[in-house]
Each structure stands twice: as structure tokens, then as C-alpha cells.
Coordinates of N, CA and C in Angstrom, one line a residue:
L1 N -42.6 -117.7 -58.7 CA -43.0 -117.1 -57.5 C -44.3 -117.7 -57.0
V2 N -44.3 -118.2 -55.8 CA -45.5 -118.9 -55.2 C -46.0 -118.0 -54.0
L3 N -47.2 -117.6 -54.1 CA -47.8 -116.8 -53.0 C -48.6 -117.7 -52.1
V4 N -48.7 -117.3 -50.8 CA -49.6 -118.0 -49.9 C -51.0 -118.1 -50.4
A5 N -51.4 -117.0 -51.1 CA -52.8 -117.0 -51.6 C -53.0 -118.1 -52.6
A6 N -52.0 -118.4 -53.4 CA -52.2 -119.5 -54.3 C -52.4 -120.9 -53.6
L7 N -51.7 -121.1 -52.5 CA -52.0 -122.3 -51.7 C -53.4 -122.3 -51.2
L8 N -53.9 -121.2 -50.7 CA -55.2 -121.2 -50.1 C -56.3 -121.2 -51.2
E9 N -56.0 -120.7 -52.4 CA -57.0 -120.8 -53.5 C -57.2 -122.3 -53.8
L10 N -56.2 -123.1 -53.7 CA -56.4 -124.6 -53.9 C -57.0 -125.3 -52.7
A11 N -56.6 -124.9 -51.5 CA -57.0 -125.6 -50.3 C -58.5 -125.3 -49.9
I12 N -58.9 -124.0 -50.0 CA -60.2 -123.7 -49.5 C -61.4 -124.3 -50.2
P13 N -61.4 -124.4 -51.5 CA -62.5 -125.1 -52.2 C -62.6 -126.6 -51.8
A14 N -61.4 -127.2 -51.7 CA -61.4 -128.6 -51.3 C -61.9 -128.8 -49.9
A15 N -61.5 -127.9 -49.0 CA -62.0 -127.9 -47.6 C -63.5 -127.7 -47.5
L16 N -64.0 -126.9 -48.4 CA -65.5 -126.6 -48.4 C -66.2 -127.9 -48.8
R17 N -65.7 -128.5 -49.9 CA -66.3 -129.8 -50.3 C -66.3 -130.8 -49.2
A18 N -65.2 -131.0 -48.5 CA -65.1 -131.9 -47.5 C -66.0 -131.6 -46.3
A19 N -66.1 -130.3 -46.0 CA -67.0 -129.9 -44.9 C -68.5 -130.1 -45.3
V20 N -68.9 -129.9 -46.5 CA -70.2 -130.1 -46.9 C -70.6 -131.6 -46.8
A21 N -69.7 -132.4 -47.1 CA -69.9 -133.9 -47.0 C -70.0 -134.4 -45.5
E22 N -69.3 -133.6 -44.6 CA -69.2 -134.1 -43.2 C -70.1 -133.4 -42.2
V23 N -70.4 -132.1 -42.6 CA -71.2 -131.3 -41.6 C -72.6 -131.1 -42.1
P24 N -73.6 -131.7 -41.4 CA -75.0 -131.6 -41.9 C -75.5 -130.1 -42.0
A25 N -75.0 -129.3 -41.1 CA -75.5 -127.9 -41.1 C -75.2 -127.2 -42.4
L26 N -74.2 -127.5 -43.1 CA -73.9 -126.9 -44.4 C -74.8 -127.3 -45.5
R27 N -75.5 -128.4 -45.3 CA -76.4 -128.9 -46.3 C -77.9 -128.5 -46.0
R28 N -78.1 -127.7 -45.0 CA -79.5 -127.2 -44.7 C -79.8 -125.9 -45.4
C29 N -81.0 -125.6 -45.6 CA -81.4 -124.3 -46.2 C -81.3 -123.2 -45.0
P30 N -80.9 -122.0 -45.4 CA -80.8 -121.0 -44.3 C -82.2 -120.6 -43.9
P31 N -82.4 -119.9 -42.7 CA -83.7 -119.5 -42.2 C -84.3 -118.5 -43.2
P32 N -85.6 -118.5 -43.3 CA -86.3 -117.6 -44.3 C -86.0 -116.1 -44.1
D33 N -85.7 -115.7 -42.9 CA -85.5 -114.3 -42.6 C -84.0 -113.9 -42.7
M34 N -83.2 -114.8 -43.2 CA -81.7 -114.5 -43.3 C -81.5 -113.2 -44.0
L35 N -82.1 -113.0 -45.2 CA -81.9 -111.8 -46.0 C -82.4 -110.5 -45.3
D36 N -83.2 -110.6 -44.3 CA -83.7 -109.5 -43.6 C -82.7 -109.0 -42.6
H37 N -81.7 -109.8 -42.2 CA -80.8 -109.5 -41.2 C -79.3 -109.5 -41.7
L38 N -79.1 -109.8 -42.9 CA -77.8 -109.8 -43.5 C -77.8 -109.0 -44.8
G39 N -76.8 -108.3 -45.1 CA -76.7 -107.4 -46.3 C -76.3 -106.0 -45.9
I40 N -76.0 -105.2 -46.9 CA -75.5 -103.9 -46.6 C -76.6 -103.0 -45.9
T41 N -77.8 -103.2 -46.3 CA -78.9 -102.4 -45.6 C -79.0 -102.8 -44.1
A42 N -78.9 -104.1 -43.9 CA -79.0 -104.6 -42.5 C -77.8 -104.1 -41.7
Q43 N -76.7 -104.1 -42.3 CA -75.5 -103.6 -41.6 C -75.6 -102.1 -41.2
H44 N -76.0 -101.3 -42.2 CA -76.2 -99.9 -41.9 C -77.3 -99.6 -40.9
G45 N -78.4 -100.4 -41.0 CA -79.5 -100.3 -40.0 C -79.0 -100.6 -38.6
E46 N -78.1 -101.6 -38.5 CA -77.6 -101.9 -37.2 C -76.8 -100.8 -36.6
E47 N -76.0 -100.1 -37.5 CA -75.2 -99.0 -37.0 C -76.1 -97.8 -36.5
G48 N -77.2 -97.6 -37.3 CA -78.1 -96.5 -36.9 C -78.9 -96.8 -35.6
E49 N -79.2 -98.0 -35.4 CA -80.0 -98.4 -34.2 C -79.2 -98.4 -32.9
E50 N -77.8 -98.4 -33.0 CA -77.0 -98.4 -31.8 C -77.2 -97.2 -31.0
G51 N -77.5 -96.1 -31.7 CA -77.6 -94.8 -30.9 C -79.1 -94.4 -30.7
S52 N -80.0 -95.4 -30.9 CA -81.5 -95.0 -30.7 C -81.8 -94.9 -29.2
E53 N -82.9 -94.2 -29.0 CA -83.4 -94.0 -27.6 C -84.2 -95.2 -27.1
D54 N -84.6 -95.2 -25.8 CA -85.4 -96.2 -25.3 C -86.8 -96.2 -25.9
G55 N -87.5 -97.3 -25.9 CA -88.9 -97.3 -26.5 C -89.0 -98.5 -27.4
E56 N -90.1 -98.6 -28.1 CA -90.4 -99.7 -29.0 C -89.4 -99.8 -30.1
E57 N -89.0 -98.7 -30.7 CA -88.0 -98.7 -31.8 C -86.7 -99.3 -31.3
G58 N -86.3 -98.9 -30.0 CA -85.0 -99.4 -29.5 C -85.1 -100.9 -29.2
Q59 N -86.3 -101.3 -28.7 CA -86.4 -102.8 -28.4 C -86.4 -103.6 -29.7
G60 N -87.0 -103.0 -30.8 CA -87.0 -103.7 -32.1 C -85.6 -103.8 -32.6
G61 N -84.9 -102.7 -32.5 CA -83.5 -102.7 -33.0 C -82.7 -103.7 -32.2
Q62 N -82.9 -103.8 -30.9 CA -82.1 -104.8 -30.1 C -82.4 -106.2 -30.6
Q63 N -83.7 -106.5 -30.9 CA -84.1 -107.8 -31.3 C -83.5 -108.1 -32.7
S64 N -83.5 -107.1 -33.6 CA -82.9 -107.3 -34.9 C -81.4 -107.5 -34.8
N65 N -80.7 -106.8 -33.9 CA -79.3 -107.0 -33.7 C -79.0 -108.4 -33.1
A66 N -79.8 -108.8 -32.2 CA -79.6 -110.2 -31.6 C -79.8 -111.2 -32.7
R67 N -80.8 -111.1 -33.6 CA -81.0 -112.0 -34.7 C -79.8 -112.0 -35.6
R68 N -79.3 -110.8 -36.0 CA -78.2 -110.7 -36.9 C -76.9 -111.3 -36.2
D69 N -76.7 -111.0 -35.0 CA -75.5 -111.6 -34.3 C -75.6 -113.1 -34.2
A70 N -76.8 -113.7 -34.1 CA -77.0 -115.1 -34.1 C -76.6 -115.7 -35.4
F71 N -77.1 -115.1 -36.5 CA -76.7 -115.5 -37.9 C -75.2 -115.5 -38.1
V72 N -74.6 -114.4 -37.7 CA -73.1 -114.2 -37.9 C -72.4 -115.2 -37.1
G73 N -72.8 -115.5 -35.9 CA -72.1 -116.4 -35.0 C -72.2 -117.8 -35.6
V74 N -73.3 -118.2 -36.1 CA -73.5 -119.6 -36.8 C -72.6 -119.7 -38.0
L75 N -72.6 -118.6 -38.8 CA -71.8 -118.7 -40.0 C -70.3 -118.7 -39.7
N76 N -69.9 -118.0 -38.7 CA -68.5 -118.0 -38.3 C -68.1 -119.4 -37.8
E77 N -69.0 -120.1 -37.1 CA -68.7 -121.5 -36.6 C -68.6 -122.4 -37.8
L78 N -69.4 -122.3 -38.8 CA -69.4 -123.1 -40.0 C -68.1 -122.8 -40.8
A79 N -67.7 -121.5 -40.9 CA -66.5 -121.2 -41.6 C -65.3 -121.8 -40.9
A80 N -65.3 -121.8 -39.5 CA -64.2 -122.4 -38.8 C -64.2 -123.9 -39.1
A81 N -65.3 -124.6 -39.2 CA -65.4 -126.0 -39.5 C -64.7 -126.3 -40.9
V82 N -64.9 -125.4 -41.8 CA -64.3 -125.5 -43.2 C -62.8 -125.4 -43.0
L83 N -62.3 -124.3 -42.3 CA -60.9 -124.1 -42.2 C -60.2 -125.2 -41.5
R84 N -60.9 -125.9 -40.6 CA -60.2 -127.1 -39.9 C -60.0 -128.2 -40.9
R85 N -60.5 -128.2 -42.0 CA -60.4 -129.3 -43.0 C -59.5 -128.9 -44.2
L86 N -58.7 -127.8 -44.0 CA -57.8 -127.4 -45.1 C -56.8 -128.5 -45.5
P87 N -56.8 -129.0 -46.7 CA -55.9 -130.0 -47.2 C -54.6 -129.3 -47.7
L88 N -53.8 -128.8 -46.7 CA -52.6 -128.0 -47.1 C -51.6 -128.8 -47.8
D89 N -51.4 -130.1 -47.3 CA -50.4 -130.9 -48.0 C -50.8 -131.2 -49.4
S90 N -52.0 -131.5 -49.7 CA -52.5 -131.8 -51.0 C -52.3 -130.6 -51.9
A91 N -52.7 -129.4 -51.4 CA -52.6 -128.2 -52.1 C -51.1 -127.9 -52.5
A92 N -50.2 -128.1 -51.5 CA -48.8 -127.9 -51.7 C -48.3 -128.8 -52.8
D93 N -48.8 -130.1 -52.8 CA -48.4 -131.0 -53.8 C -48.8 -130.5 -55.2
Q94 N -50.0 -130.0 -55.3 CA -50.4 -129.5 -56.6 C -49.6 -128.3 -57.1
I95 N -49.2 -127.4 -56.2 CA -48.3 -126.3 -56.5 C -46.9 -126.9 -57.0
G96 N -46.4 -127.9 -56.2 CA -45.2 -128.5 -56.6 C -45.2 -129.2 -57.9
K97 N -46.4 -129.8 -58.2 CA -46.6 -130.5 -59.5 C -46.5 -129.4 -60.6
R98 N -47.2 -128.3 -60.4 CA -47.2 -127.2 -61.4 C -45.8 -126.7 -61.6
L99 N -45.1 -126.4 -60.6 CA -43.7 -125.9 -60.7 C -42.8 -127.0 -61.4
M100 N -43.0 -128.2 -61.1 CA -42.2 -129.3 -61.7 C -42.5 -129.3 -63.2
Q101 N -43.7 -129.0 -63.7 CA -44.0 -129.0 -65.1 C -43.4 -127.7 -65.8
Q102 N -43.1 -126.7 -65.0 CA -42.6 -125.5 -65.6 C -41.1 -125.3 -65.5
R103 N -40.4 -126.0 -64.6 CA -39.0 -125.7 -64.4 C -38.1 -126.3 -65.5
L104 N -36.9 -125.8 -65.5 CA -35.9 -126.3 -66.5 C -35.5 -127.7 -66.1
P105 N -35.1 -128.6 -67.1 CA -34.6 -129.9 -66.7 C -33.2 -129.7 -66.0
P106 N -32.8 -130.6 -65.1 CA -31.5 -130.5 -64.5 C -30.4 -130.6 -65.4
P107 N -29.3 -129.9 -65.1 CA -28.1 -129.9 -66.1 C -27.5 -131.3 -66.1
P108 N -26.8 -131.7 -67.2 CA -26.2 -133.0 -67.2 C -25.2 -133.2 -66.1
S109 N -25.0 -134.4 -65.7 CA -24.1 -134.7 -64.6 C -23.4 -136.0 -64.8
H110 N -22.2 -136.2 -64.3 CA -21.5 -137.4 -64.4 C -22.2 -138.5 -63.6
L111 N -23.1 -138.1 -62.7 CA -23.8 -139.1 -61.9 C -25.1 -139.6 -62.6
A112 N -25.4 -139.1 -63.8 CA -26.6 -139.5 -64.5 C -26.5 -141.0 -64.8
A113 N -27.7 -141.6 -64.8 CA -27.7 -143.0 -65.2 C -27.5 -143.2 -66.6
A114 N -27.1 -144.4 -67.0 CA -26.9 -144.7 -68.4 C -28.2 -144.7 -69.2
A115 N -28.1 -144.5 -70.5 CA -29.3 -144.4 -71.3 C -30.2 -145.6 -71.2
A116 N -29.6 -146.8 -71.0 CA -30.3 -148.0 -70.9 C -31.2 -148.1 -69.6
A117 N -30.9 -147.3 -68.7 CA -31.6 -147.3 -67.4 C -32.6 -146.2 -67.3
T118 N -32.9 -145.5 -68.4 CA -33.8 -144.4 -68.4 C -34.7 -144.5 -69.6
G119 N -35.8 -143.7 -69.6 CA -36.6 -143.7 -70.8 C -37.8 -144.6 -70.7
P120 N -38.7 -144.6 -71.8 CA -39.9 -145.4 -71.8 C -39.6 -146.9 -71.6
E121 N -38.6 -147.4 -72.3 CA -38.3 -148.9 -72.2 C -37.9 -149.3 -70.8
A122 N -37.1 -148.4 -70.1 CA -36.8 -148.8 -68.8 C -38.0 -148.7 -67.9
A123 N -38.9 -147.7 -68.2 CA -40.1 -147.6 -67.3 C -41.0 -148.8 -67.4
K124 N -41.0 -149.5 -68.6 CA -41.8 -150.7 -68.8 C -41.4 -151.9 -67.8
R125 N -40.1 -151.8 -67.4 CA -39.6 -152.9 -66.6 C -39.9 -152.6 -65.1
L126 N -40.5 -151.5 -64.8 CA -40.8 -151.2 -63.4 C -42.0 -152.0 -62.9
S127 N -41.9 -152.3 -61.6 CA -43.1 -152.9 -60.9 C -43.2 -152.3 -59.6
H128 N -44.2 -152.8 -58.8 CA -44.4 -152.2 -57.5 C -43.3 -152.6 -56.5
K129 N -42.5 -153.6 -56.9 CA -41.3 -154.0 -56.1 C -40.0 -153.3 -56.5
S130 N -40.1 -152.5 -57.6 CA -38.8 -151.8 -58.0 C -38.4 -150.7 -57.1
V131 N -37.1 -150.6 -57.0 CA -36.5 -149.5 -56.2 C -35.9 -148.5 -57.1
V132 N -36.3 -147.3 -57.0 CA -35.9 -146.2 -57.9 C -35.1 -145.2 -57.2
R133 N -33.9 -144.8 -57.7 CA -33.0 -143.8 -57.1 C -33.1 -142.6 -57.9
L134 N -33.4 -141.5 -57.2 CA -33.5 -140.1 -57.9 C -32.1 -139.6 -57.9
M135 N -31.6 -139.3 -59.2 CA -30.3 -138.8 -59.4 C -30.1 -137.3 -59.1
Q136 N -31.2 -136.6 -59.1 CA -31.1 -135.1 -58.9 C -32.1 -134.7 -57.8
E137 N -31.6 -134.1 -56.7 CA -32.4 -133.7 -55.7 C -33.3 -132.5 -56.1
G138 N -34.6 -132.6 -55.8 CA -35.5 -131.6 -56.2 C -36.0 -131.8 -57.6
G139 N -35.7 -132.8 -58.3 CA -36.0 -133.0 -59.7 C -37.3 -133.7 -59.9
A140 N -38.0 -134.1 -58.8 CA -39.3 -134.8 -58.9 C -40.2 -134.5 -57.8
R141 N -41.5 -134.8 -57.9 CA -42.4 -134.5 -56.9 C -43.4 -135.7 -56.9
L142 N -43.6 -136.3 -55.7 CA -44.5 -137.4 -55.5 C -45.9 -136.8 -55.0
V143 N -47.0 -137.1 -55.7 CA -48.3 -136.6 -55.3 C -49.2 -137.8 -55.4
V144 N -50.4 -137.7 -54.8 CA -51.4 -138.8 -54.8 C -52.6 -138.2 -55.5
E145 N -53.0 -138.8 -56.6 CA -54.1 -138.4 -57.4 C -55.0 -139.6 -57.7
D146 N -56.3 -139.5 -57.4 CA -57.2 -140.5 -57.7 C -56.7 -141.8 -57.0
E147 N -56.2 -141.7 -55.8 CA -55.8 -142.8 -55.0 C -54.6 -143.6 -55.6
A148 N -53.9 -142.9 -56.4 CA -52.7 -143.5 -57.0 C -51.5 -142.6 -56.8
A149 N -50.3 -143.1 -56.6 CA -49.1 -142.3 -56.4 C -48.5 -142.0 -57.8
V150 N -48.3 -140.7 -58.0 CA -47.8 -140.2 -59.3 C -46.6 -139.4 -59.1
V151 N -45.5 -139.6 -59.9 CA -44.3 -138.9 -59.8 C -44.2 -137.9 -60.9
Y152 N -44.1 -136.7 -60.7 CA -43.9 -135.7 -61.7 C -42.4 -135.2 -61.7
H153 N -41.8 -135.1 -62.8 CA -40.4 -134.8 -62.8 C -40.1 -133.8 -64.0
S154 N -39.0 -133.2 -63.9 CA -38.6 -132.2 -64.9 C -37.5 -132.7 -65.9
F155 N -37.2 -133.9 -65.9 CA -36.0 -134.4 -66.6 C -36.3 -134.3 -68.2
S156 N -37.5 -134.4 -68.6 CA -37.8 -134.4 -70.0 C -38.4 -133.1 -70.5
N157 N -38.4 -132.1 -69.6 CA -39.0 -130.8 -70.0 C -38.2 -130.1 -71.0
P158 N -38.8 -129.6 -72.1 CA -38.1 -128.8 -73.1 C -37.7 -127.4 -72.5
R159 N -36.5 -127.0 -72.8 CA -36.0 -125.8 -72.2 C -36.7 -124.6 -72.8
E160 N -37.3 -124.6 -74.0 CA -38.0 -123.5 -74.5 C -39.3 -123.3 -73.8
D161 N -39.8 -124.3 -73.0 CA -41.1 -124.1 -72.3 C -40.9 -123.7 -70.9
H162 N -39.7 -123.2 -70.5 CA -39.4 -122.9 -69.1 C -40.5 -121.8 -68.6
M163 N -41.1 -122.2 -67.5 CA -42.1 -121.3 -66.9 C -43.3 -121.1 -67.8
E164 N -43.6 -122.0 -68.7 CA -44.8 -122.0 -69.5 C -45.6 -123.2 -69.2
G165 N -47.0 -123.0 -69.3 CA -47.8 -124.2 -69.0 C -47.9 -124.5 -67.6
G166 N -48.2 -125.8 -67.3 CA -48.3 -126.3 -66.0 C -49.6 -126.1 -65.4
D167 N -50.5 -125.4 -66.1 CA -51.8 -125.1 -65.6 C -52.8 -125.3 -66.8
A168 N -53.7 -126.3 -66.7 CA -54.5 -126.6 -67.8 C -55.4 -125.5 -68.2
E169 N -55.9 -124.7 -67.2 CA -56.7 -123.6 -67.5 C -56.0 -122.5 -68.3
D170 N -54.7 -122.2 -67.9 CA -54.0 -121.3 -68.7 C -53.7 -121.7 -70.1
D171 N -53.4 -123.1 -70.2 CA -53.2 -123.6 -71.6 C -54.4 -123.5 -72.4
A172 N -55.6 -123.8 -71.8 CA -56.8 -123.7 -72.6 C -57.1 -122.2 -73.0
E173 N -56.8 -121.3 -72.1 CA -57.0 -119.9 -72.4 C -56.1 -119.4 -73.5
D174 N -54.8 -119.9 -73.5 CA -53.9 -119.6 -74.5 C -54.3 -120.1 -75.9
E175 N -54.8 -121.3 -75.9 CA -55.3 -121.9 -77.2 C -56.5 -121.1 -77.7
A176 N -57.4 -120.7 -76.8 CA -58.6 -119.9 -77.2 C -58.1 -118.6 -77.8
D177 N -57.1 -117.9 -77.1 CA -56.6 -116.7 -77.6 C -56.0 -116.8 -79.0
E178 N -55.2 -117.9 -79.1 CA -54.6 -118.1 -80.4 C -55.6 -118.3 -81.5
A179 N -56.7 -119.1 -81.2 CA -57.7 -119.3 -82.2 C -58.4 -118.0 -82.6
T180 N -58.7 -117.2 -81.6 CA -59.3 -115.9 -81.8 C -58.4 -115.0 -82.7
D181 N -57.1 -115.0 -82.4 CA -56.2 -114.2 -83.2 C -56.1 -114.7 -84.6
D182 N -56.1 -116.0 -84.8 CA -56.1 -116.6 -86.2 C -57.4 -116.2 -86.9
A183 N -58.5 -116.2 -86.3 CA -59.8 -115.8 -86.9 C -59.8 -114.4 -87.3
E184 N -59.2 -113.5 -86.4 CA -59.1 -112.1 -86.7 C -58.2 -111.8 -87.9
D185 N -57.1 -112.6 -88.0 CA -56.1 -112.4 -89.1 C -56.8 -112.8 -90.4
D186 N -57.5 -114.0 -90.4 CA -58.2 -114.4 -91.6 C -59.2 -113.4 -92.1
E187 N -60.0 -112.8 -91.1 CA -61.0 -111.8 -91.5 C -60.3 -110.5 -92.0
A188 N -59.1 -110.2 -91.5 CA -58.4 -109.0 -92.0 C -58.0 -109.3 -93.4
K189 N -57.5 -110.5 -93.7 CA -57.0 -110.8 -95.0 C -58.2 -110.9 -96.0
H190 N -59.3 -111.4 -95.5 CA -60.5 -111.6 -96.4 C -61.7 -111.0 -95.8
P191 N -61.8 -109.6 -95.9 CA -62.9 -108.9 -95.2 C -64.2 -109.2 -95.7
N192 N -64.4 -109.8 -96.9 CA -65.7 -110.1 -97.5 C -66.1 -111.5 -97.2
A193 N -65.3 -112.3 -96.5 CA -65.6 -113.7 -96.3 C -66.9 -113.9 -95.5
T194 N -66.9 -113.1 -94.4 CA -68.1 -113.2 -93.5 C -69.4 -112.8 -94.2
A195 N -69.3 -111.7 -95.0 CA -70.5 -111.2 -95.6 C -71.0 -112.2 -96.7
A196 N -70.0 -112.8 -97.4 CA -70.4 -113.8 -98.4 C -71.0 -115.0 -97.8
A197 N -70.5 -115.4 -96.7 CA -71.0 -116.6 -96.0 C -72.5 -116.3 -95.5
A198 N -72.7 -115.1 -95.0 CA -74.0 -114.7 -94.5 C -75.0 -114.7 -95.7
A199 N -74.6 -114.2 -96.8 CA -75.5 -114.1 -98.0 C -75.8 -115.4 -98.5

């Protein structure tokens, strides 16, 4: 299941990095009075000043509101500059790559190539002039990584790993959880090991 939020989670950080490199305003320090006009207290103060009477307090509130509106307007413009740089195609390729690593390999077919035309030995004979024919529609995904074209496919995926992995962070978390569980099991089997080591 792929959510739109997953696409944006990949695209927005990359768009922000691109905008920081291209928009000088994002690399400047904010005005020193920014914290005086933004925040939950400033927001509630603005709501309370909307109903104030004429006088100095009312004029001060109007000035504060104008300063806050100016801040919010600038930030909205900068946010729009970030959104204009969303790398949606690249983000979609990353999701496609992840799904390709998780999906089942395609079923055998009479259209499959001979064993001599597949595998590592066949891959060694490929060059930039080689023409490759994909035998299964949807069985591979072409992405660009580090200025190189990379093809991810599911033909060698083990069936027992269906919908497992495909995300380096998830894999690292799983390994950490397994290591923690093993340590807890060892401590349960040898409750005095920790005390002996400390002594």
C-alpha cells in the first residue's frame, strides 16, 4: 500500500535542499524580533487585540499584527518556492525501487530467456551498446542514482522475503531489535553475568 504522504515524505526534504541551494533568502538569518511575533503567545495575543478599542494599545496591536502578517507572508512565499521544486519523479522512482525489492518474483513463463542469457555471467557481457529486452512487464524499475542509471528488478527476490525489507532504515531497526532481544535472552539465561562482569 502506497500513500500519497509517503511520496511527499521523500519529495519535500529533497525540495528543501534544492531550494536552500538556489534561494538566497533561505540561507539568511531571521529578523531578531521574529520570536516576538511568532508562536502560540503571539497568536493568542493577536486574537485578543482584534477586539481592542481605539488608543495607544489598539495602535500597538495593529503594528504587531502588521509585523506578524509580514513574517507569515514571507514564510509562505518561501514555502511556495520549496514546493515548486518538488522532485516528484525521483520520489516516485524511490518508492518503485522499494516496492521492486519487496515484491514476489514473476512466475515462470514459456517466454523466459534461456539460462545462458541470464545471470551474472550474462551480465558481464553487457556494455553501453547492449540491447536488453524485459521479459516480464512491471518486473523492473529504472532509476537514476548518483548520475548513473540503475535497474532494480524482482526476478531474483526470494519468495520468503515478500514485502520484507526494501528500506535500509527498517532493516537496521530490525537488526537492532534482534540484537536487543538476543541480549535480553542471554541475560535471562545467565542472570549473574552482568553482576560478575561489573565486579
